[in-house]
Amino acid sequence: MLQAAKDAFDRSDVALVIGTSAIVEPIASLPHRALRRKKTVIEINPDMPLRGIASYSLAGSADVVLPRLIEAVWL
């Protein structure tokens, strides 16, 4: 499963990192992996542990922020 997650981060142009503390390894390293590969990383989290690292940090809960992001991008 970890390799599948790494592959998905490598193939994508944008990585959504939603509702995580960003401290539990090995998954916590995936946003950094994406950034090293020049991918866009969008964090959605009330606490924003990746603020200053992620390409974009959106403060708030996923149930509020994610629908608004989708609407802004696709509608």
PDB file of C-alpha atoms in Angstrom, residues 7-47:
ATOM      1  CA  ASP A   7       3.433   5.922  -7.049  1.00  0.00           C
ATOM      2  CA  ALA A   8       0.230   7.970  -6.903  1.00  0.00           C
ATOM      3  CA  PHE A   9       2.084  10.972  -5.467  1.00  0.00           C
ATOM      4  CA  ASP A  10       4.741  10.617  -8.178  1.00  0.00           C
ATOM      5  CA  ARG A  11       2.194  10.442 -11.034  1.00  0.00           C
ATOM      6  CA  SER A  12      -0.014  13.299  -9.878  1.00  0.00           C
ATOM      7  CA  ASP A  13       0.424  16.984 -10.614  1.00  0.00           C
ATOM      8  CA  VAL A  14      -1.366  18.009  -7.411  1.00  0.00           C
ATOM      9  CA  ALA A  15      -1.381  16.283  -4.038  1.00  0.00           C
ATOM     10  CA  LEU A  16      -4.231  16.954  -1.632  1.00  0.00           C
ATOM     11  CA  VAL A  17      -3.139  16.430   1.976  1.00  0.00           C
ATOM     12  CA  ILE A  18      -6.311  16.446   4.034  1.00  0.00           C
ATOM     13  CA  GLY A  19      -6.804  16.257   7.792  1.00  0.00           C
ATOM     14  CA  THR A  20      -3.469  14.818   8.836  1.00  0.00           C
ATOM     15  CA  SER A  21      -1.058  15.681  11.623  1.00  0.00           C
ATOM     16  CA  ALA A  22       1.787  15.166   9.118  1.00  0.00           C
ATOM     17  CA  ILE A  23       3.930  13.491  11.782  1.00  0.00           C
ATOM     18  CA  VAL A  24       3.202   9.765  11.462  1.00  0.00           C
ATOM     19  CA  GLU A  25       5.719   8.073   9.196  1.00  0.00           C
ATOM     20  CA  PRO A  26       6.020   6.763   6.574  1.00  0.00           C
ATOM     21  CA  ILE A  27       2.955   8.582   5.247  1.00  0.00           C
ATOM     22  CA  ALA A  28       4.101  11.972   6.595  1.00  0.00           C
ATOM     23  CA  SER A  29       6.958  11.947   4.087  1.00  0.00           C
ATOM     24  CA  LEU A  30       4.654  11.842   1.049  1.00  0.00           C
ATOM     25  CA  PRO A  31       3.965  15.604   0.844  1.00  0.00           C
ATOM     26  CA  HIS A  32       7.717  16.254   1.039  1.00  0.00           C
ATOM     27  CA  ARG A  33       8.272  13.664  -1.695  1.00  0.00           C
ATOM     28  CA  ALA A  34       5.779  15.479  -3.914  1.00  0.00           C
ATOM     29  CA  LEU A  35       7.395  18.858  -3.257  1.00  0.00           C
ATOM     30  CA  ARG A  36      10.859  17.520  -4.105  1.00  0.00           C
ATOM     31  CA  ARG A  37       9.396  16.465  -7.448  1.00  0.00           C
ATOM     32  CA  LYS A  38       8.023  19.983  -8.033  1.00  0.00           C
ATOM     33  CA  LYS A  39       4.389  18.954  -7.495  1.00  0.00           C
ATOM     34  CA  THR A  40       1.738  21.254  -6.032  1.00  0.00           C
ATOM     35  CA  VAL A  41       0.760  20.266  -2.495  1.00  0.00           C
ATOM     36  CA  ILE A  42      -2.535  21.587  -1.127  1.00  0.00           C
ATOM     37  CA  GLU A  43      -3.075  21.090   2.592  1.00  0.00           C
ATOM     38  CA  ILE A  44      -6.579  21.210   4.067  1.00  0.00           C
ATOM     39  CA  ASN A  45      -6.488  21.122   7.845  1.00  0.00           C
ATOM     40  CA  PRO A  46      -7.659  23.267  10.773  1.00  0.00           C
ATOM     41  CA  ASP A  47      -4.174  23.121  12.321  1.00  0.00           C
TER      42      ASP A  47
END
